[in-house]
């Protein structure tokens, strides 16, 4: 027997509206999943809210990072305490939730906010959205986003900041290579150039051409943490690194959580969105734990040649909340430090004043790294190039 919303046809409308709210919150939901959610709700029955939530979550959520957003939005969207006391089988949407708006996740707040009307205020077409961001936002808005923590952004702000991050350049430190080229300040004479100059001047040597060493960017190895605590930083930093190091010839990128995943083939793709799609398919341990020691052991065993002649610049992007054995991590970091030119830790937790690496994994990483830099907002990403240059001189 169908009761309440299911009998009157209101259930389908409510679930459809809830699916649209999930989509505004950044959860990947389409019409087929919404239809499956309605069937799942009827299959488990509407007597218990927990059963309906679990059934709908099973068909609407496919990414671990979206689970908490789904649960909070479900609790707010399907809540009406007065009617729930009388009709437990009905699920009615309510504009108010048990959490204050300021305490909700930014993605949930944005999904529950009033939507703009259609007509003159309708959303622009996709081709119209390619205008400069400065034309759509005030200087104060851009300044706020520039210093806003990535973890505190709403869904729309996060997508905007991700696009802005792709325009930030990251000039990598360079060193003098063994190869030479003609120059004015070289230590070696350029004999072929000297002979050609003498022939042009009737045998007279009017200048002394020299050879100078070429400047070559350091090989780059990037290790990015994809654990649950890094979920709001990983995608944005991957997009930033892909665009910022696009012209770099020697670039190897790995993701690590409970295992090591090679993202270098994905980073060879020219389009950043395509790279993110391939990386998402390749990473199987997203939003899990962090075992950097085990990942470095795999790197040493299978990919040691990626560390080029002890000249490689290694960037480890993580918050240091490692769940592995500190001794194993210390040994792996000791090996990595000996095989590279600089080992730098990019830590989003530096956004907190007075932060100290007190966790066991963070303490090991801090003791082995040559330096630590913050990467929690656009301003820090812009300062990253100068920070790298400073740490390379030490």
Short mmCIF file of C-alpha atoms in Angstrom, two decimals:
data_model
loop_
_atom_site.label_atom_id
_atom_site.label_comp_id
_atom_site.label_asym_id
_atom_site.label_seq_id
_atom_site.Cartn_x
_atom_site.Cartn_y
_atom_site.Cartn_z
CA UNK A 1 0.00 0.00 0.00
CA UNK A 2 1.27 3.46 -0.89
CA UNK A 3 0.89 6.12 1.78
CA UNK A 4 1.52 9.83 2.16
CA UNK A 5 3.75 11.36 -0.48
CA UNK A 6 3.83 8.16 -2.51
CA UNK A 7 0.02 8.07 -2.74
CA UNK A 8 -0.48 11.71 -3.67
CA UNK A 9 2.43 11.87 -6.08
CA UNK A 10 4.30 14.40 -3.94
CA UNK A 11 7.19 12.00 -3.28
CA UNK A 12 8.44 12.14 -6.87
CA UNK A 13 8.32 15.95 -6.88
CA UNK A 14 10.18 16.17 -3.56
CA UNK A 15 12.88 13.74 -4.65
CA UNK A 16 13.26 15.60 -7.96
CA UNK A 17 13.67 18.88 -6.09
CA UNK A 18 16.16 17.25 -3.74
CA UNK A 19 18.13 15.94 -6.72
CA UNK A 20 18.32 19.44 -8.18
CA UNK A 21 19.56 20.76 -4.83
CA UNK A 22 22.27 18.08 -4.82
CA UNK A 23 23.28 19.16 -8.31
CA UNK A 24 23.59 22.78 -7.17
CA UNK A 25 25.81 21.53 -4.33
CA UNK A 26 28.20 19.95 -6.83
CA UNK A 27 27.05 16.32 -6.57
CA UNK A 28 26.91 14.49 -9.89
CA UNK A 29 23.22 13.66 -10.27
CA UNK A 30 21.21 13.08 -13.44
CA UNK A 31 17.57 12.21 -14.19
CA UNK A 32 18.18 8.46 -14.22
CA UNK A 33 19.68 8.54 -10.72
CA UNK A 34 16.77 10.64 -9.45
CA UNK A 35 14.35 8.03 -10.83
CA UNK A 36 16.35 5.26 -9.13
CA UNK A 37 16.23 7.24 -5.87
CA UNK A 38 12.42 7.35 -6.03
CA UNK A 39 12.28 3.58 -6.64
CA UNK A 40 14.74 2.97 -3.79
CA UNK A 41 12.66 5.07 -1.38
CA UNK A 42 9.52 3.08 -2.23
CA UNK A 43 11.42 -0.20 -1.96
CA UNK A 44 12.57 0.40 1.62
CA UNK A 45 9.36 2.13 2.70
CA UNK A 46 8.81 5.59 4.13
CA UNK A 47 8.36 4.60 7.77
CA UNK A 48 11.96 5.28 8.81
CA UNK A 49 13.86 8.34 7.65
CA UNK A 50 17.23 6.61 8.16
CA UNK A 51 16.28 3.83 5.74
CA UNK A 52 15.16 6.29 3.08
CA UNK A 53 18.35 8.30 3.49
CA UNK A 54 20.57 5.22 3.19
CA UNK A 55 18.68 3.93 0.13
CA UNK A 56 18.83 7.27 -1.68
CA UNK A 57 22.48 7.78 -0.76
CA UNK A 58 23.34 4.40 -2.30
CA UNK A 59 22.04 5.46 -5.73
CA UNK A 60 22.71 9.23 -5.72
CA UNK A 61 26.24 9.39 -4.32
CA UNK A 62 29.17 7.92 -6.24
CA UNK A 63 32.08 9.89 -4.71
CA UNK A 64 33.23 9.62 -1.12
CA UNK A 65 33.71 13.39 -0.80
CA UNK A 66 29.98 13.93 -1.50
CA UNK A 67 28.62 11.73 1.30
CA UNK A 68 28.71 14.30 4.09
CA UNK A 69 27.19 16.90 1.77
CA UNK A 70 24.36 14.50 0.89
CA UNK A 71 23.62 13.66 4.53
CA UNK A 72 23.55 17.25 5.70
CA UNK A 73 21.43 18.40 2.76
CA UNK A 74 19.02 15.47 3.20
CA UNK A 75 18.57 16.28 6.88
CA UNK A 76 17.81 19.92 6.08
CA UNK A 77 15.68 19.37 2.98
CA UNK A 78 13.44 16.62 4.38
CA UNK A 79 12.69 18.05 7.81
CA UNK A 80 9.43 19.28 9.31
CA UNK A 81 9.24 18.39 13.02
CA UNK A 82 5.54 19.17 13.55
CA UNK A 83 4.18 17.09 10.70
CA UNK A 84 6.76 14.36 11.22
CA UNK A 85 5.28 13.70 14.66
CA UNK A 86 1.88 12.98 13.07
CA UNK A 87 2.76 11.41 9.72
CA UNK A 88 6.03 9.53 9.91
CA UNK A 89 5.52 8.16 6.43
CA UNK A 90 5.52 11.56 4.76
CA UNK A 91 8.61 13.45 3.76
CA UNK A 92 7.95 17.17 3.37
CA UNK A 93 10.63 19.67 2.42
CA UNK A 94 11.22 22.52 4.82
CA UNK A 95 13.08 25.78 4.39
CA UNK A 96 14.60 25.54 7.85
CA UNK A 97 17.01 22.97 9.22
CA UNK A 98 18.32 22.12 12.61
CA UNK A 99 21.69 23.77 11.84
CA UNK A 100 22.17 27.47 11.53
CA UNK A 101 23.12 28.56 7.99
CA UNK A 102 26.50 29.74 9.19
CA UNK A 103 27.26 26.26 10.55
CA UNK A 104 26.41 24.40 7.36
CA UNK A 105 28.86 23.44 4.68
CA UNK A 106 29.29 26.11 1.98
CA UNK A 107 28.02 23.72 -0.70
CA UNK A 108 24.86 23.02 1.33
CA UNK A 109 24.25 26.73 2.00
CA UNK A 110 24.53 27.47 -1.70
CA UNK A 111 22.17 24.63 -2.65
CA UNK A 112 19.51 25.88 -0.20
CA UNK A 113 19.83 29.55 -1.15
CA UNK A 114 17.08 31.12 -3.31
CA UNK A 115 17.69 30.72 -7.01
CA UNK A 116 17.56 33.59 -9.48
CA UNK A 117 14.43 33.88 -11.58
CA UNK A 118 14.40 33.26 -15.29
CA UNK A 119 13.98 35.92 -17.95
CA UNK A 120 16.37 38.86 -17.79
CA UNK A 121 18.20 37.25 -14.86
CA UNK A 122 18.53 33.84 -16.46
CA UNK A 123 21.86 32.07 -16.34
CA UNK A 124 24.19 32.92 -19.25
CA UNK A 125 24.87 30.40 -21.97
CA UNK A 126 28.02 28.35 -21.88
CA UNK A 127 29.69 30.45 -24.55
CA UNK A 128 28.81 33.61 -22.63
CA UNK A 129 30.63 32.37 -19.55
CA UNK A 130 34.03 32.70 -21.24
CA UNK A 131 34.29 36.40 -20.36
CA UNK A 132 36.92 37.70 -17.98
CA UNK A 133 36.12 37.14 -14.31
CA UNK A 134 36.85 40.82 -13.56
CA UNK A 135 33.77 41.77 -15.57
CA UNK A 136 31.49 39.56 -13.45
CA UNK A 137 32.85 40.37 -10.00
CA UNK A 138 33.88 43.46 -8.14
CA UNK A 139 37.43 44.09 -7.03
CA UNK A 140 36.45 43.46 -3.42
CA UNK A 141 34.93 40.07 -4.33
CA UNK A 142 38.09 39.02 -6.15
CA UNK A 143 40.23 40.23 -3.27
CA UNK A 144 38.15 38.20 -0.82
CA UNK A 145 38.42 35.05 -2.95
CA UNK A 146 42.14 35.62 -3.31
CA UNK A 147 42.59 35.21 0.47
CA UNK A 148 39.74 32.76 1.12
CA UNK A 149 40.64 29.28 2.35
CA UNK A 150 39.81 26.63 -0.25
CA UNK A 151 37.98 24.63 2.42
CA UNK A 152 35.57 27.51 3.15
CA UNK A 153 34.39 28.12 -0.43
CA UNK A 154 30.92 27.36 -1.73
CA UNK A 155 30.48 25.23 -4.83
CA UNK A 156 30.31 28.20 -7.22
CA UNK A 157 33.23 29.98 -5.54
CA UNK A 158 35.29 26.79 -5.63
CA UNK A 159 34.80 26.41 -9.39
CA UNK A 160 35.68 30.06 -9.93
CA UNK A 161 38.82 29.84 -7.79
CA UNK A 162 39.86 26.69 -9.64
CA UNK A 163 39.67 28.59 -12.92
CA UNK A 164 41.62 31.51 -11.48
CA UNK A 165 44.30 29.16 -10.15
CA UNK A 166 44.99 27.94 -13.68
CA UNK A 167 46.24 31.41 -14.63
CA UNK A 168 48.95 31.46 -11.95
CA UNK A 169 52.42 30.75 -13.27
CA UNK A 170 55.06 28.76 -11.41
CA UNK A 171 58.58 29.47 -12.73
CA UNK A 172 60.69 26.59 -11.46
CA UNK A 173 64.25 27.11 -10.20
CA UNK A 174 66.94 26.41 -12.77
CA UNK A 175 70.57 25.29 -12.60
CA UNK A 176 73.50 25.43 -14.99
CA UNK A 177 73.56 22.29 -17.13
CA UNK A 178 76.54 20.60 -18.73
CA UNK A 179 75.55 21.79 -22.18
CA UNK A 180 76.97 25.11 -23.40
CA UNK A 181 76.00 27.85 -25.80
CA UNK A 182 77.68 31.00 -27.15
CA UNK A 183 77.57 33.81 -24.62
CA UNK A 184 79.39 36.89 -23.41
CA UNK A 185 80.35 35.69 -19.93
CA UNK A 186 81.41 32.11 -20.47
CA UNK A 187 84.64 30.68 -19.05
CA UNK A 188 85.58 28.69 -22.17
CA UNK A 189 86.55 30.22 -25.53
CA UNK A 190 84.27 29.46 -28.47
CA UNK A 191 86.84 28.40 -31.07
CA UNK A 192 84.50 27.90 -34.06
CA UNK A 193 82.97 31.30 -33.45
CA UNK A 194 86.42 32.80 -33.06
CA UNK A 195 87.53 31.43 -36.46
CA UNK A 196 84.39 32.66 -38.23
CA UNK A 197 84.85 36.11 -36.71
CA UNK A 198 88.48 36.25 -37.87
CA UNK A 199 87.51 35.25 -41.43
CA UNK A 200 84.91 38.02 -41.57
CA UNK A 201 87.49 40.58 -40.45
CA UNK A 202 90.37 39.62 -42.75
CA UNK A 203 92.19 37.48 -40.20
CA UNK A 204 91.95 40.03 -37.41
CA UNK A 205 90.50 38.88 -34.10
CA UNK A 206 88.36 41.78 -32.89
CA UNK A 207 86.34 39.88 -30.29
CA UNK A 208 86.71 36.76 -28.17
CA UNK A 209 83.56 34.61 -28.36
CA UNK A 210 82.95 32.44 -25.32
CA UNK A 211 80.82 29.47 -24.28
CA UNK A 212 78.51 29.65 -21.27
CA UNK A 213 76.52 26.88 -19.60
CA UNK A 214 72.82 26.62 -20.43
CA UNK A 215 70.22 27.23 -17.73
CA UNK A 216 67.96 24.23 -17.26
CA UNK A 217 64.86 23.92 -15.06
CA UNK A 218 65.15 21.26 -12.38
CA UNK A 219 63.29 17.99 -12.94
CA UNK A 220 60.05 18.06 -10.94
CA UNK A 221 58.47 15.27 -8.90
CA UNK A 222 55.10 16.01 -7.27
CA UNK A 223 53.42 13.78 -4.67
CA UNK A 224 49.81 14.81 -3.94
CA UNK A 225 47.81 13.55 -0.96
CA UNK A 226 44.29 12.38 -1.94
CA UNK A 227 43.06 11.39 1.53
CA UNK A 228 39.75 12.55 3.00
CA UNK A 229 41.24 15.47 4.93
CA UNK A 230 42.69 16.84 1.67
CA UNK A 231 39.57 16.47 -0.48
CA UNK A 232 38.93 20.23 -0.92
CA UNK A 233 42.56 20.94 -1.83
CA UNK A 234 43.52 18.03 -4.08
CA UNK A 235 41.46 18.81 -7.19
CA UNK A 236 42.29 22.51 -7.11
CA UNK A 237 46.02 21.94 -6.59
CA UNK A 238 46.12 19.35 -9.37
CA UNK A 239 44.51 21.86 -11.73
CA UNK A 240 46.96 24.54 -10.63
CA UNK A 241 50.04 22.33 -11.03
CA UNK A 242 48.90 21.06 -14.43
CA UNK A 243 48.49 24.57 -15.84
CA UNK A 244 51.46 26.13 -14.03
CA UNK A 245 54.00 23.52 -15.14
CA UNK A 246 52.59 22.91 -18.63
CA UNK A 247 55.84 23.92 -20.38
CA UNK A 248 58.08 21.90 -18.07
CA UNK A 249 59.71 18.98 -19.88
CA UNK A 250 60.60 16.80 -16.90
CA UNK A 251 57.48 16.51 -14.76
CA UNK A 252 56.31 13.43 -12.87
CA UNK A 253 53.18 13.47 -10.72
CA UNK A 254 51.89 10.83 -8.30
CA UNK A 255 48.85 10.67 -6.05
CA UNK A 256 49.05 8.83 -2.76
CA UNK A 257 46.57 7.77 -0.12
CA UNK A 258 46.69 4.15 0.88
CA UNK A 259 48.56 3.38 -2.35
CA UNK A 260 50.61 5.17 -5.02
CA UNK A 261 48.98 6.17 -8.33
CA UNK A 262 50.96 7.45 -11.31
CA UNK A 263 49.24 10.55 -12.73
CA UNK A 264 52.03 11.42 -15.18
CA UNK A 265 50.12 10.06 -18.23
CA UNK A 266 47.10 12.17 -17.26
CA UNK A 267 49.31 15.26 -16.86
CA UNK A 268 50.54 14.86 -20.44
CA UNK A 269 47.06 15.80 -21.66
CA UNK A 270 46.85 19.41 -22.79
CA UNK A 271 43.38 20.19 -21.41
CA UNK A 272 43.17 20.58 -17.63
CA UNK A 273 39.55 19.38 -17.38
CA UNK A 274 40.42 16.27 -19.37
CA UNK A 275 43.41 15.69 -17.09
CA UNK A 276 41.18 15.89 -14.00
CA UNK A 277 38.72 13.40 -15.51
CA UNK A 278 41.49 10.89 -16.27
CA UNK A 279 43.06 11.41 -12.84
CA UNK A 280 39.71 10.80 -11.15
CA UNK A 281 39.37 7.49 -12.97
CA UNK A 282 42.94 6.46 -12.13
CA UNK A 283 42.76 7.20 -8.38
CA UNK A 284 41.09 4.30 -6.56
CA UNK A 285 41.84 5.32 -2.97
CA UNK A 286 40.43 8.85 -2.99
CA UNK A 287 39.20 10.14 0.41
CA UNK A 288 40.77 7.21 2.26
CA UNK A 289 43.66 7.23 4.71
CA UNK A 290 47.22 8.48 4.25
CA UNK A 291 50.21 6.13 4.18
CA UNK A 292 53.05 8.15 2.73
CA UNK A 293 55.70 5.67 3.89
CA UNK A 294 54.12 2.82 1.92
CA UNK A 295 53.72 5.10 -1.11
CA UNK A 296 57.39 6.10 -1.01
CA UNK A 297 58.36 2.44 -0.71
CA UNK A 298 56.45 1.79 -3.96
CA UNK A 299 58.11 4.82 -5.53
CA UNK A 300 61.54 3.51 -4.59
CA UNK A 301 60.81 0.02 -5.87
CA UNK A 302 59.00 0.85 -9.14
CA UNK A 303 59.80 4.45 -10.09
CA UNK A 304 63.23 5.30 -8.69
CA UNK A 305 64.42 6.41 -12.13
CA UNK A 306 62.01 9.37 -11.98
CA UNK A 307 64.54 10.97 -9.59
CA UNK A 308 67.00 12.36 -12.14
CA UNK A 309 70.62 12.39 -11.02
CA UNK A 310 69.90 13.86 -7.59
CA UNK A 311 68.83 17.10 -9.27
CA UNK A 312 65.07 16.59 -8.84
CA UNK A 313 62.90 19.09 -7.00
CA UNK A 314 60.36 17.11 -4.95
CA UNK A 315 57.07 18.70 -3.81
CA UNK A 316 54.96 16.78 -1.30
CA UNK A 317 51.42 18.19 -1.01
CA UNK A 318 49.86 16.88 2.21
CA UNK A 319 48.61 17.92 5.64
CA UNK A 320 50.92 15.39 7.30
CA UNK A 321 48.13 13.39 8.98
CA UNK A 322 49.77 10.05 8.19
CA UNK A 323 48.33 6.78 9.51
CA UNK A 324 51.34 4.58 8.77
CA UNK A 325 54.28 3.66 10.94
CA UNK A 326 56.51 6.68 11.70
CA UNK A 327 59.67 4.58 11.49
CA UNK A 328 58.80 3.35 8.00
CA UNK A 329 57.97 6.91 6.94
CA UNK A 330 61.24 8.23 8.38
CA UNK A 331 63.32 5.65 6.49
CA UNK A 332 61.49 6.37 3.23
CA UNK A 333 61.91 10.13 3.62
CA UNK A 334 65.59 9.69 4.44
CA UNK A 335 66.06 7.79 1.15
CA UNK A 336 64.09 10.41 -0.79
CA UNK A 337 66.06 13.32 0.69
CA UNK A 338 69.37 11.71 -0.35
CA UNK A 339 68.13 11.20 -3.92
CA UNK A 340 66.82 14.72 -4.64
CA UNK A 341 68.13 18.27 -4.69
CA UNK A 342 65.36 19.74 -2.51
CA UNK A 343 62.44 18.15 -0.64
CA UNK A 344 59.70 20.73 0.00
CA UNK A 345 56.48 20.25 1.94
CA UNK A 346 53.38 22.15 0.72
CA UNK A 347 51.08 22.13 3.75
CA UNK A 348 47.50 23.57 3.78
CA UNK A 349 47.42 23.42 7.60
CA UNK A 350 49.72 26.42 7.72
CA UNK A 351 46.54 28.49 7.42
CA UNK A 352 46.20 28.10 11.20
CA UNK A 353 48.18 30.54 13.32
CA UNK A 354 50.63 28.79 15.60
CA UNK A 355 50.50 25.52 13.67
CA UNK A 356 53.12 22.99 14.76
CA UNK A 357 53.72 19.53 13.21
CA UNK A 358 53.01 17.58 16.40
CA UNK A 359 51.50 14.47 14.78
CA UNK A 360 54.00 11.65 14.37
CA UNK A 361 53.85 11.60 10.58
CA UNK A 362 53.99 15.39 10.36
CA UNK A 363 56.98 15.47 12.70
CA UNK A 364 58.89 13.01 10.50
CA UNK A 365 58.05 14.96 7.38
CA UNK A 366 59.06 18.25 9.00
CA UNK A 367 62.41 16.87 10.13
CA UNK A 368 63.32 15.60 6.65
CA UNK A 369 61.95 18.38 4.44
CA UNK A 370 64.16 21.29 3.46
CA UNK A 371 61.27 23.70 3.92
CA UNK A 372 57.51 24.07 4.33
CA UNK A 373 55.16 26.36 2.39
CA UNK A 374 51.43 27.17 2.66
CA UNK A 375 49.03 26.38 -0.21
CA UNK A 376 45.54 27.09 1.18
CA UNK A 377 44.45 30.09 -0.93
CA UNK A 378 45.17 31.87 -4.19
CA UNK A 379 47.47 34.38 -2.55
CA UNK A 380 49.72 31.60 -1.26
CA UNK A 381 49.78 29.95 -4.68
CA UNK A 382 50.96 33.23 -6.19
CA UNK A 383 53.72 33.43 -3.57
CA UNK A 384 54.80 29.85 -4.19
CA UNK A 385 57.32 30.69 -6.94
CA UNK A 386 59.20 33.18 -4.76
CA UNK A 387 59.10 30.75 -1.84
CA UNK A 388 60.64 28.01 -3.94
CA UNK A 389 63.42 30.32 -5.10
CA UNK A 390 64.20 31.29 -1.49
CA UNK A 391 64.32 27.70 -0.26
CA UNK A 392 66.52 26.63 -3.17
CA UNK A 393 69.20 29.12 -2.09
CA UNK A 394 69.51 27.67 1.40
#
